[in-house]
Amino acid sequence: QVQPVESGGGLVQPGGSLRLSCTVSGRTSSRWAMGWFRQAPGNEREFVAAISWSGTYTLYGNSVKGRFAISRDSAEKTLYLQMNSLTPEDTGVYYCATRAGRFATASSDLHEYDYWGQGTQVTVSS
């Protein structure tokens, strides 16, 4: 019923930038928190960034602090991830997730998210 859909992934050179988007369809709430996770082949899914229902509180993984920025649109139905200064270590499938519940707080725990997209591939390579 609730389906996040990611877009914006692709191949980028080291040092380049990408902007990912996530649109959530179905019976969603503008008061839900949202987040981004990523997974490289053979690795565990890793927390990237999260944003509270209000958009005023954000949380970032240590490996992306200072380089990535999470945001939402005015309707709080679309999620964005601005990725700058990309390195090959940023390569992976990026997943958008929604944490259900009114006034939900941003969280780095993937188990606290309820709905997941299929992911969009980001490849950083020369």
Coordinates of C-alpha atoms in Angstrom, one line a residue:
Q1 CA 0.0 0.0 0.0
V2 CA 2.8 2.4 0.9
Q3 CA 5.5 2.4 -1.7
P4 CA 8.6 4.6 -1.7
V5 CA 10.2 4.9 -5.1
E6 CA 13.8 6.2 -5.5
S7 CA 15.3 7.9 -8.5
G8 CA 18.4 9.8 -9.5
G9 CA 21.1 7.2 -9.2
G10 CA 23.7 6.6 -11.8
L11 CA 27.4 6.6 -12.7
V12 CA 29.4 9.5 -11.4
Q13 CA 33.1 10.4 -11.4
P14 CA 35.0 10.6 -8.0
G15 CA 34.5 14.1 -6.6
G16 CA 31.2 14.5 -8.4
S17 CA 27.7 15.0 -7.1
L18 CA 24.3 13.3 -7.4
R19 CA 20.9 14.2 -6.1
L20 CA 18.6 11.3 -5.2
S21 CA 14.8 11.6 -4.9
C22 CA 12.2 9.5 -3.2
T23 CA 8.5 9.8 -3.8
V24 CA 6.2 7.9 -1.5
S25 CA 2.8 6.8 -2.8
G26 CA -0.1 5.2 -1.0
R27 CA -1.6 6.1 2.3
T28 CA 1.2 8.0 3.8
S29 CA 1.4 10.7 6.4
S30 CA 3.3 14.0 6.2
R31 CA 4.1 13.4 9.9
W32 CA 6.3 10.4 9.3
A33 CA 10.1 10.4 9.5
M34 CA 12.1 9.3 6.5
G35 CA 15.6 8.1 5.9
W36 CA 18.3 6.9 3.4
F37 CA 20.3 3.7 3.7
R38 CA 22.8 2.1 1.3
Q39 CA 24.2 -1.4 0.7
A40 CA 27.3 -2.4 -1.2
P41 CA 27.6 -5.9 -2.6
G42 CA 28.5 -8.3 0.2
N43 CA 28.0 -5.7 2.9
E44 CA 25.4 -5.0 5.5
R45 CA 22.9 -2.2 4.9
E46 CA 24.3 1.0 6.2
F47 CA 22.6 4.1 7.6
V48 CA 23.2 7.2 5.6
A49 CA 20.8 10.0 6.7
A50 CA 17.4 10.6 8.3
I51 CA 15.0 13.4 8.8
S52 CA 12.3 14.0 11.3
W53 CA 8.6 14.5 10.5
S54 CA 9.1 18.3 10.8
G55 CA 12.3 18.4 8.8
T56 CA 14.0 20.4 11.5
Y57 CA 16.1 17.5 12.9
T58 CA 18.5 15.5 10.7
L59 CA 20.9 12.7 11.4
Y60 CA 23.9 11.5 9.4
G61 CA 26.1 8.5 9.3
N62 CA 29.7 9.3 10.2
S63 CA 31.0 8.4 6.7
V64 CA 28.8 11.0 5.0
K65 CA 28.8 13.9 7.5
G66 CA 29.8 17.1 5.8
R67 CA 29.2 15.7 2.3
F68 CA 25.6 14.6 2.1
A69 CA 22.4 16.6 2.9
I70 CA 19.0 15.2 3.5
S71 CA 15.8 17.3 2.9
R72 CA 12.1 17.0 2.1
D73 CA 9.7 19.0 0.1
S74 CA 7.0 21.3 1.4
A75 CA 4.4 18.6 1.3
E76 CA 6.7 16.2 3.2
K77 CA 6.0 13.5 0.6
T78 CA 9.2 13.6 -1.3
L79 CA 12.7 13.0 0.2
Y80 CA 16.0 14.1 -1.2
L81 CA 19.6 13.3 -0.7
Q82 CA 22.2 15.7 -2.0
M83 CA 25.5 13.8 -2.3
N84 CA 28.7 15.8 -2.9
S85 CA 32.4 14.9 -3.0
L86 CA 31.6 11.3 -3.9
T87 CA 34.2 8.6 -3.5
P88 CA 34.2 5.0 -4.7
E89 CA 33.3 4.0 -1.1
D90 CA 29.9 5.6 -1.7
T91 CA 29.1 3.0 -4.3
G92 CA 26.0 0.9 -3.6
V93 CA 22.3 0.6 -3.8
Y94 CA 20.6 3.5 -2.0
Y95 CA 17.3 2.8 -0.3
C96 CA 14.6 5.2 0.8
A97 CA 12.7 4.2 3.9
T98 CA 9.7 5.6 5.8
R99 CA 9.3 5.4 9.5
A100 CA 5.5 5.3 10.3
G101 CA 4.0 7.0 13.2
R102 CA 2.8 10.6 13.8
F103 CA 5.6 13.0 14.7
A104 CA 8.2 10.3 14.2
T105 CA 11.8 11.1 15.1
A106 CA 14.8 10.6 12.8
S107 CA 16.5 7.3 13.5
S108 CA 19.6 5.5 12.3
D109 CA 18.2 2.1 13.2
L110 CA 16.9 0.3 10.1
H111 CA 14.6 -1.9 12.2
E112 CA 12.6 1.2 13.1
Y113 CA 11.6 1.8 9.4
D114 CA 8.4 0.3 8.0
Y115 CA 8.3 0.8 4.3
W116 CA 11.2 0.5 1.9
G117 CA 11.8 1.3 -1.8
Q118 CA 13.5 -1.0 -4.3
G119 CA 16.6 1.1 -4.3
T120 CA 18.6 3.1 -6.9
Q121 CA 22.1 2.2 -7.9
V122 CA 24.9 4.7 -7.3
T123 CA 28.3 3.9 -8.8
V124 CA 31.3 6.2 -8.2
S125 CA 34.1 5.3 -10.6
S126 CA 36.5 6.9 -13.0

